[in-house]
PDB file of C-alpha atoms in Angstrom:
ATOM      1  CA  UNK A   1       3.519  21.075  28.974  1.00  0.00           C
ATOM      2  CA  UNK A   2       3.839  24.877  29.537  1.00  0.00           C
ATOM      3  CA  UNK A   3       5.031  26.907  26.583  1.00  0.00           C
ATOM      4  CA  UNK A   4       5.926  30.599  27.047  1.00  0.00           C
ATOM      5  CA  UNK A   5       6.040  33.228  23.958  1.00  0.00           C
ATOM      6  CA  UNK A   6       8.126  36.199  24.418  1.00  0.00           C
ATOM      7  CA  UNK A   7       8.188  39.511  22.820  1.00  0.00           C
ATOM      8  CA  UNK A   8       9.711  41.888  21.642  1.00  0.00           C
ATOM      9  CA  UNK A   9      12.996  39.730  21.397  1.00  0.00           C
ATOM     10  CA  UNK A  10      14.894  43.207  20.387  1.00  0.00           C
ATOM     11  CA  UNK A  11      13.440  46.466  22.283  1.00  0.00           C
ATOM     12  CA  UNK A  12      15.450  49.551  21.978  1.00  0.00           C
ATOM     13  CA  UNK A  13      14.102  52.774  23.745  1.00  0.00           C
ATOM     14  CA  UNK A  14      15.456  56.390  24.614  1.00  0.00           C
ATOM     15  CA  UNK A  15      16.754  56.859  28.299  1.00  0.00           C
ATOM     16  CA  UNK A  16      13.245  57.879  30.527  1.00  0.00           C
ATOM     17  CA  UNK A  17      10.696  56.572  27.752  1.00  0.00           C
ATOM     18  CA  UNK A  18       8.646  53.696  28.989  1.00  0.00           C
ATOM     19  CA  UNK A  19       9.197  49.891  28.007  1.00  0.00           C
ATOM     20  CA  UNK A  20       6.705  46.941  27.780  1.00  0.00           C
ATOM     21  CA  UNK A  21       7.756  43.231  27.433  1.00  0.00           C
ATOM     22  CA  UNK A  22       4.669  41.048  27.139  1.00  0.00           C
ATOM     23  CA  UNK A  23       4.494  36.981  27.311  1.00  0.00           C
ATOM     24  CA  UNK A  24       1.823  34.490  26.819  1.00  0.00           C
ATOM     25  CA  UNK A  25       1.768  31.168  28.534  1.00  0.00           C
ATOM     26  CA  UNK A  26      -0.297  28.068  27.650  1.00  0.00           C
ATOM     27  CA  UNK A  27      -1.030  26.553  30.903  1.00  0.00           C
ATOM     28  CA  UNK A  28      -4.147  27.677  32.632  1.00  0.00           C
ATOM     29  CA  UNK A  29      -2.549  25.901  35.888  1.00  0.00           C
ATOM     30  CA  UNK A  30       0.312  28.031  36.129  1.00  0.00           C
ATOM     31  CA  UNK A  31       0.204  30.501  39.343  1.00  0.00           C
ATOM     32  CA  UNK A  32       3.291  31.928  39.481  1.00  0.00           C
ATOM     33  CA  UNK A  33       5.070  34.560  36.813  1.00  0.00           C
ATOM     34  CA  UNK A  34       8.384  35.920  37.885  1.00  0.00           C
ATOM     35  CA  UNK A  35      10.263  38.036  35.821  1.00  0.00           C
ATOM     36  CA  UNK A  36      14.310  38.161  36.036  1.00  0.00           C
ATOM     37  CA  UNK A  37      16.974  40.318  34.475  1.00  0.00           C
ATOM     38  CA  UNK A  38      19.845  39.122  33.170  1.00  0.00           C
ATOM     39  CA  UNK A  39      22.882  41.440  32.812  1.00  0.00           C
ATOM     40  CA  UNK A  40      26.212  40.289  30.544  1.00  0.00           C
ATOM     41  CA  UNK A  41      28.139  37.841  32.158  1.00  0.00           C
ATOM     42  CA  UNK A  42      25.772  37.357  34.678  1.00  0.00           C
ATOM     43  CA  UNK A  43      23.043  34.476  35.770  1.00  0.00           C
ATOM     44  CA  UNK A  44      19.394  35.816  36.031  1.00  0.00           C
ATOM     45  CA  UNK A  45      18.125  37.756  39.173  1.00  0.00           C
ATOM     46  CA  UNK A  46      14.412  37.736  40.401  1.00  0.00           C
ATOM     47  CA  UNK A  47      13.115  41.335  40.001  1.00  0.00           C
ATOM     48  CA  UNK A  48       9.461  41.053  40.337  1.00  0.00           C
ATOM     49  CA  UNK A  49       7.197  38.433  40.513  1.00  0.00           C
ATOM     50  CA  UNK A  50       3.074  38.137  40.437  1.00  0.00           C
ATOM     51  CA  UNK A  51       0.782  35.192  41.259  1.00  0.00           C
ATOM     52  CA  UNK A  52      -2.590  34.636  39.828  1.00  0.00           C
ATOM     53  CA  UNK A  53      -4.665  36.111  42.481  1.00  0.00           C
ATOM     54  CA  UNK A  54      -3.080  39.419  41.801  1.00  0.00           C
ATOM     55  CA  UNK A  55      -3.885  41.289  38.451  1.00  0.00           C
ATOM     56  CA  UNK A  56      -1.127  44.111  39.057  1.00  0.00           C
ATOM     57  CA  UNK A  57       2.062  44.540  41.206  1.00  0.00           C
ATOM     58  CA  UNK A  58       4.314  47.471  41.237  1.00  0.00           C
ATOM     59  CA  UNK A  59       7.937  48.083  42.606  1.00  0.00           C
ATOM     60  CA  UNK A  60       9.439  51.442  42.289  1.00  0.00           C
ATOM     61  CA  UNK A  61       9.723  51.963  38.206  1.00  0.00           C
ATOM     62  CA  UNK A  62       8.912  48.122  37.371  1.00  0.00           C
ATOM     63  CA  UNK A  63       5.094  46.595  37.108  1.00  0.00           C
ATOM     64  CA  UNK A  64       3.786  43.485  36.123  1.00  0.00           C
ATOM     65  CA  UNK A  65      -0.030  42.796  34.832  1.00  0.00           C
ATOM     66  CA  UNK A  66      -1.853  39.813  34.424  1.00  0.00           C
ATOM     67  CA  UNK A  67      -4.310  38.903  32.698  1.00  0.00           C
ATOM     68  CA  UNK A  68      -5.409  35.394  33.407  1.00  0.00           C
ATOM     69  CA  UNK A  69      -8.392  35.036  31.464  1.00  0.00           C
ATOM     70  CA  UNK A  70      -6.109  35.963  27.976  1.00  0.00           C
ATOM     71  CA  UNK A  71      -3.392  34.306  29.640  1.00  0.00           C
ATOM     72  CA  UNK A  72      -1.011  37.040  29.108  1.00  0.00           C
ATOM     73  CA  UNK A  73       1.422  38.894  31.224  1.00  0.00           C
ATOM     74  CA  UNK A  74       3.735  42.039  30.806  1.00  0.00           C
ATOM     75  CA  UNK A  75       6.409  43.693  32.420  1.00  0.00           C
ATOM     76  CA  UNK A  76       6.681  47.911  32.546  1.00  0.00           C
ATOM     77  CA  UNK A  77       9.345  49.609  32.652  1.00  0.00           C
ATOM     78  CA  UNK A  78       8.822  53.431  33.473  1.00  0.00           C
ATOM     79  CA  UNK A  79      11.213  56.476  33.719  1.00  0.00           C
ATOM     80  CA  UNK A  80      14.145  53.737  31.413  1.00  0.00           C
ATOM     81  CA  UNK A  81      17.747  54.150  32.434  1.00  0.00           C
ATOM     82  CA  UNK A  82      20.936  53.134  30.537  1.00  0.00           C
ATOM     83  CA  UNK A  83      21.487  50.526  33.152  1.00  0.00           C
ATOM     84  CA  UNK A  84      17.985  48.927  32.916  1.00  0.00           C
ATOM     85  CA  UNK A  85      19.796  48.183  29.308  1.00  0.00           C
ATOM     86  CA  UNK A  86      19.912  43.675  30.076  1.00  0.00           C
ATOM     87  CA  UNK A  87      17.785  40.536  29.021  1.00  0.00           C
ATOM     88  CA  UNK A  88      14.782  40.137  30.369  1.00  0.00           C
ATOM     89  CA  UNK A  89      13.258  36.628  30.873  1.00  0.00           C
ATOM     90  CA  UNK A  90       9.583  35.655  31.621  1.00  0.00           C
ATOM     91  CA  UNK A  91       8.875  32.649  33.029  1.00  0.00           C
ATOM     92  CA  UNK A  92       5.752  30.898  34.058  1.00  0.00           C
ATOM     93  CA  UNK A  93       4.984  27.849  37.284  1.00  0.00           C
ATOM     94  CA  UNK A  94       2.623  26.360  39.116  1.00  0.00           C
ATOM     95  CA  UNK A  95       4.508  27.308  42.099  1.00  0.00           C
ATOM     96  CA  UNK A  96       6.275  25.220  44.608  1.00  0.00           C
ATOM     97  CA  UNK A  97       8.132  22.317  43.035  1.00  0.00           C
ATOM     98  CA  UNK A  98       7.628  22.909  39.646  1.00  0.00           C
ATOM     99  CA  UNK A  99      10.133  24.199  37.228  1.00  0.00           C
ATOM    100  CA  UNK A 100       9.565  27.312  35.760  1.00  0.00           C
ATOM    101  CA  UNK A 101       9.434  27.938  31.937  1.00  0.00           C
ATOM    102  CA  UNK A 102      10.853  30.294  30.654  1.00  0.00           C
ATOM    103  CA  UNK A 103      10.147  33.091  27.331  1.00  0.00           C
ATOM    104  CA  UNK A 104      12.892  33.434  25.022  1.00  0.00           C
ATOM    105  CA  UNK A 105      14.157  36.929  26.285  1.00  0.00           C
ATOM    106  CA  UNK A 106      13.993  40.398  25.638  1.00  0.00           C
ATOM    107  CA  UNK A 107      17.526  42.125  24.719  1.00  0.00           C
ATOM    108  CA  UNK A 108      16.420  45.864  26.098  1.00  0.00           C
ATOM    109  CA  UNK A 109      18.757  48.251  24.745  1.00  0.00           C
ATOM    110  CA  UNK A 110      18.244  52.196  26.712  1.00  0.00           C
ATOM    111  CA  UNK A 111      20.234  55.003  25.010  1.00  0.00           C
ATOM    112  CA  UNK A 112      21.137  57.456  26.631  1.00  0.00           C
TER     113      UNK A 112
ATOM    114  CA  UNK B   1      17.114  37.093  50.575  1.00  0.00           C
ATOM    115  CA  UNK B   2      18.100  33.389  49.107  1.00  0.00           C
ATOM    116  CA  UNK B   3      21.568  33.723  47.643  1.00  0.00           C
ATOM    117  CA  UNK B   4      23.575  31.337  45.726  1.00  0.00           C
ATOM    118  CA  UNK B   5      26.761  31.027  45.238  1.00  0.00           C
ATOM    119  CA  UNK B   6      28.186  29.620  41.700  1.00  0.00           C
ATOM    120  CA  UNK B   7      32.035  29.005  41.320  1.00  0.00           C
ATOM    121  CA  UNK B   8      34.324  29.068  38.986  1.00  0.00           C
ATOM    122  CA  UNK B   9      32.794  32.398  37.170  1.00  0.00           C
ATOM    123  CA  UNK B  10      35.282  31.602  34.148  1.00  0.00           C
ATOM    124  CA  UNK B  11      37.056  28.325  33.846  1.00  0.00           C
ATOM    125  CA  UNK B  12      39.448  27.730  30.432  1.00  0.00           C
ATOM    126  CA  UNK B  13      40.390  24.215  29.966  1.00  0.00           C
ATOM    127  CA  UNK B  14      41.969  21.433  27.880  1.00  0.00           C
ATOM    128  CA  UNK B  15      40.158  19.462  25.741  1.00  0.00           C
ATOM    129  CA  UNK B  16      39.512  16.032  27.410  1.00  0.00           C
ATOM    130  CA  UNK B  17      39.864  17.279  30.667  1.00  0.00           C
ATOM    131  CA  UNK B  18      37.240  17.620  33.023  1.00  0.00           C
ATOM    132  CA  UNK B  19      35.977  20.711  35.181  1.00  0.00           C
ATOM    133  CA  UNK B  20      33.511  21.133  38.150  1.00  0.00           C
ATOM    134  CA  UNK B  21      31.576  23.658  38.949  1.00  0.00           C
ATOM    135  CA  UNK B  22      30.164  24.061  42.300  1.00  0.00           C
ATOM    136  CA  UNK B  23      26.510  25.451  43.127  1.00  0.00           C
ATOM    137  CA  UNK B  24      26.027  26.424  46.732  1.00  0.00           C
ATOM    138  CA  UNK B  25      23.171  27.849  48.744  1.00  0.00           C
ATOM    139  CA  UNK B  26      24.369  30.173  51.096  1.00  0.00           C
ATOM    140  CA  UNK B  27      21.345  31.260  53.538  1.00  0.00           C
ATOM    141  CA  UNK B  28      18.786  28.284  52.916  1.00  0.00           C
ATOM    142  CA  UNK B  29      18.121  24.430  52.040  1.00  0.00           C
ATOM    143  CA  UNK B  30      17.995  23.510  49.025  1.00  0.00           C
ATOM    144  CA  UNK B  31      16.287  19.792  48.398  1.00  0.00           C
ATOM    145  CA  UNK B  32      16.392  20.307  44.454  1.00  0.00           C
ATOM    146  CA  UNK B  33      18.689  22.779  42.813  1.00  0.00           C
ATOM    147  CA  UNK B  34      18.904  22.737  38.566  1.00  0.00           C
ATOM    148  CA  UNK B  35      21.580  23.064  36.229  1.00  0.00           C
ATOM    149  CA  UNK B  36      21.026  25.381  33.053  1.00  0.00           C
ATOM    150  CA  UNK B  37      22.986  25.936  29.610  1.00  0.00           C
ATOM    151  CA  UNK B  38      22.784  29.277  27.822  1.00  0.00           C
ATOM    152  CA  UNK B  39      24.507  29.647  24.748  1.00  0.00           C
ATOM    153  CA  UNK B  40      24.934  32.995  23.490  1.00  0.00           C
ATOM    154  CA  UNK B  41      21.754  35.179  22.879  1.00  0.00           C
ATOM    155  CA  UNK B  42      19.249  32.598  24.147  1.00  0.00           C
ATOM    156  CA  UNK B  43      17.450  31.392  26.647  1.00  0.00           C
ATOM    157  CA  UNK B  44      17.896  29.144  29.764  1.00  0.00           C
ATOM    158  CA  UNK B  45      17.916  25.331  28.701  1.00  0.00           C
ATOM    159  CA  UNK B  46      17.503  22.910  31.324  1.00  0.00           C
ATOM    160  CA  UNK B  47      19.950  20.155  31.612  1.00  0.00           C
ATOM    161  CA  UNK B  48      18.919  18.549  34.938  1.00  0.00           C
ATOM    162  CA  UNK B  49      17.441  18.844  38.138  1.00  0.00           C
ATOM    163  CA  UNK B  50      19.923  18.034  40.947  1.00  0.00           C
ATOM    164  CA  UNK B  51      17.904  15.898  44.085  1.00  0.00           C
ATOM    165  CA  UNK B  52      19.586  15.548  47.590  1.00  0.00           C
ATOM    166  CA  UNK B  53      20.650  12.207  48.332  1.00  0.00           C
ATOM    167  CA  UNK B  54      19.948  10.577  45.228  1.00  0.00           C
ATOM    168  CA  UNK B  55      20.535  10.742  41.359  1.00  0.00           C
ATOM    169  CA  UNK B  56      20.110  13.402  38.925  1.00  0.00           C
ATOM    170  CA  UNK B  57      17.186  14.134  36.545  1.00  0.00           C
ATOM    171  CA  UNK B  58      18.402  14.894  33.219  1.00  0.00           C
ATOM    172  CA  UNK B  59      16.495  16.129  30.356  1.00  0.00           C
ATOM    173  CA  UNK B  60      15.938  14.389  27.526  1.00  0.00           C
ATOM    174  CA  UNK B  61      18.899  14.861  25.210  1.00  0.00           C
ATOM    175  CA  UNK B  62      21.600  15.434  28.058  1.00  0.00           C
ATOM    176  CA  UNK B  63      24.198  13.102  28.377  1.00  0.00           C
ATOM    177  CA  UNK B  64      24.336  11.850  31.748  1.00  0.00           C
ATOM    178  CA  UNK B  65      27.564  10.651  31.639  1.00  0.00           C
ATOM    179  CA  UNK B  66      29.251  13.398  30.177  1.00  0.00           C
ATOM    180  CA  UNK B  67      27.467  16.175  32.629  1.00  0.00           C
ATOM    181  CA  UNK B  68      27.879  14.524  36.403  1.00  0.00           C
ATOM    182  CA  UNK B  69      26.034  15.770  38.864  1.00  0.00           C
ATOM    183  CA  UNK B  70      26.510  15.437  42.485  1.00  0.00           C
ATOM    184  CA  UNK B  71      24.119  16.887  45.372  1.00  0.00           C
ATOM    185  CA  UNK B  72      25.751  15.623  48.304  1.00  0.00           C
ATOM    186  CA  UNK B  73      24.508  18.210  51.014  1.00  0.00           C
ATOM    187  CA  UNK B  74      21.379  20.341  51.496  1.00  0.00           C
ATOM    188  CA  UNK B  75      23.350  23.615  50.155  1.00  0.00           C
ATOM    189  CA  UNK B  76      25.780  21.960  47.555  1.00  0.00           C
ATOM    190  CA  UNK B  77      25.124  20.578  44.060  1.00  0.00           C
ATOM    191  CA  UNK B  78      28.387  20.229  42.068  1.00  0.00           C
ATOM    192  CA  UNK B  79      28.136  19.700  37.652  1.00  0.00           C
ATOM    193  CA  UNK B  80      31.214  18.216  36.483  1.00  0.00           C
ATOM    194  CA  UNK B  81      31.565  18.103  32.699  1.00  0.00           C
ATOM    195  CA  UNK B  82      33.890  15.078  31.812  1.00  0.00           C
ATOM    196  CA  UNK B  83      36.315  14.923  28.936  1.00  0.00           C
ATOM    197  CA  UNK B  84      35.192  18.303  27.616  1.00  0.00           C
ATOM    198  CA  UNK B  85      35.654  19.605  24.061  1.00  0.00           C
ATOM    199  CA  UNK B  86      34.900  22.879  22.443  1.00  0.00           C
ATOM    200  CA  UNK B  87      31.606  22.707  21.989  1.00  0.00           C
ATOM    201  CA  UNK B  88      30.928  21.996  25.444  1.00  0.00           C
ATOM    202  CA  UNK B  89      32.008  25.929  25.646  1.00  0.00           C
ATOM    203  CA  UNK B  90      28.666  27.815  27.022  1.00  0.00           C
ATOM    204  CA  UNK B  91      27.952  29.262  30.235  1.00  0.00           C
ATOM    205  CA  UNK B  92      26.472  27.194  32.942  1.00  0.00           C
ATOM    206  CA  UNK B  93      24.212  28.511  35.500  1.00  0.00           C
ATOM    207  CA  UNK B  94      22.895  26.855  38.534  1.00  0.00           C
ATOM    208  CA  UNK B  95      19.723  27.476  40.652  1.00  0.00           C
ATOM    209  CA  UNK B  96      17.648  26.824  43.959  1.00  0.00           C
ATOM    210  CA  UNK B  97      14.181  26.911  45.475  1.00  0.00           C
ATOM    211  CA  UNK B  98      13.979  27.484  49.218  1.00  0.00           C
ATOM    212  CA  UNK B  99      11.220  25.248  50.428  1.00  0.00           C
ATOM    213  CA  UNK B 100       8.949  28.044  51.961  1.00  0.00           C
ATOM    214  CA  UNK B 101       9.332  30.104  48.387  1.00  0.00           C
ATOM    215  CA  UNK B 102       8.134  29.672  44.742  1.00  0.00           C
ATOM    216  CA  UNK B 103      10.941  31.590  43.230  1.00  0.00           C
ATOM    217  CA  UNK B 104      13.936  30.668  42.233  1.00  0.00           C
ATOM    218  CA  UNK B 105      17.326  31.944  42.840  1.00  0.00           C
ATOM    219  CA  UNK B 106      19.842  31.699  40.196  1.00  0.00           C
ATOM    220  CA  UNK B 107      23.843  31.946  40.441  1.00  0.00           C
ATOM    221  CA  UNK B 108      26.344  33.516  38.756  1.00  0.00           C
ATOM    222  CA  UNK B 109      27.303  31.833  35.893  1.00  0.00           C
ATOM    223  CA  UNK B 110      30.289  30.014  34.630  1.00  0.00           C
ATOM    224  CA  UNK B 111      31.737  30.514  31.318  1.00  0.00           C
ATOM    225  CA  UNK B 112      33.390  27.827  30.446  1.00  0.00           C
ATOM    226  CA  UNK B 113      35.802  27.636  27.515  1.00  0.00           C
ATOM    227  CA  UNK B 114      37.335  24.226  26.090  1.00  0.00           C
ATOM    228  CA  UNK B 115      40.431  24.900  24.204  1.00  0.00           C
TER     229      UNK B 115
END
């Protein structure tokens, strides 16, 4: 089956320096890599996502890259803010039906 | 967007009483929906995949009879954990795949605590 790798599992940065979370995934199948943030208390929510025929998607201050051929995707955070401070979870699919796997999580810790 | 709807957020009860949790897509169908555990400072473990209109798929180590799961209607998947003790304390989340969509929308959370 799939198996993700996650890191940093700690990353602690200075409010509006940049922060990069990076995962590998074993299964050359999977299509889908969403990436969700996870606040205390609180279940996961979607915040970007990238399928396989894209190498780069940006929203605002978050971007994703993938790199199919290494099998290796990251998440950037630009411009950090205290309350970007969460866990953020990888996960990899082969879209549709197919439960997602996810990394380990990143606890990212901005100060302001 | 796909929202879902997870209640209780916080539940405290008894040991060897039982408590349900109720998973609920508000804006879209939801054939399958899945039921996670997260203990503290890790990731999302799967328990079991909750299928319309017939029985549960647990994962391999989940107790099927102490975790019931009940997906009655196309927007409502219910977890009921059955004579609960303390270390049944974690928080629960649900979530749900619209049909037309490969992402998955997660609820709330409930912590529950077994006293």
């Amino acid at each position: 089956g799939e198996n993700v790798e996650q890191h940093p599992s700690t990353l602690s940065v200075q409010e509006g320096d940049s922060a990069v979370i990076k995962c590998t995934y074993s299964d050359s199948a999977s299509n889908y890599f969403p990436w969700y943030k996870q606040e205390l208390g609180k279940g996961p929510q979607l915040i970007i996502d990238i399928r396989s025929n894209v190498g780069e998607k940006k929203d605002q201050r978050i971007a994703v890259t993938l790199n199919k051929t290494a099998k290796h995707f990251s998440l950037h955070i630009t411009e950090t803010q205290p309350e970007d401070s969460a866990v953020y979870f990888c996960a990899a699919s082969k879209g549709g039906s197919y439960i997602p796997t996810f990394g380990r999580g990143t606890s990212l810790i901005v100060h302001p | 967007g796909a929202v879902v709807s997870q209640h209780p957020s916080r539940v405290i009860c008894k040991s060897g009483t039982s408590v349900k949790i109720e998973c609920r897509s508000l804006d879209f169908q939801a054939t399958t929906m899945f039921w996670y555990r997260q203990f503290p400072k890790q990731s999302l473990m799967l328990m079991a995949t909750s299928n319309e209109g017939s029985k549960a798929t647990y994962e391999q180590g989940v107790e099927k009879d102490k975790f019931l799961i009940n997906h009655a209607s196309l927007t409502l998947s219910t977890l009921t954990v059955t004579s609960a003790h303390p270390e049944d304390s974690s928080f629960y989340i649900c979530s749900a795949r619209a049909s037309d969509s490969d992402g998955y929308t997660f609820g709330s959370g409930t912590r529950l605590t077994v006293v």
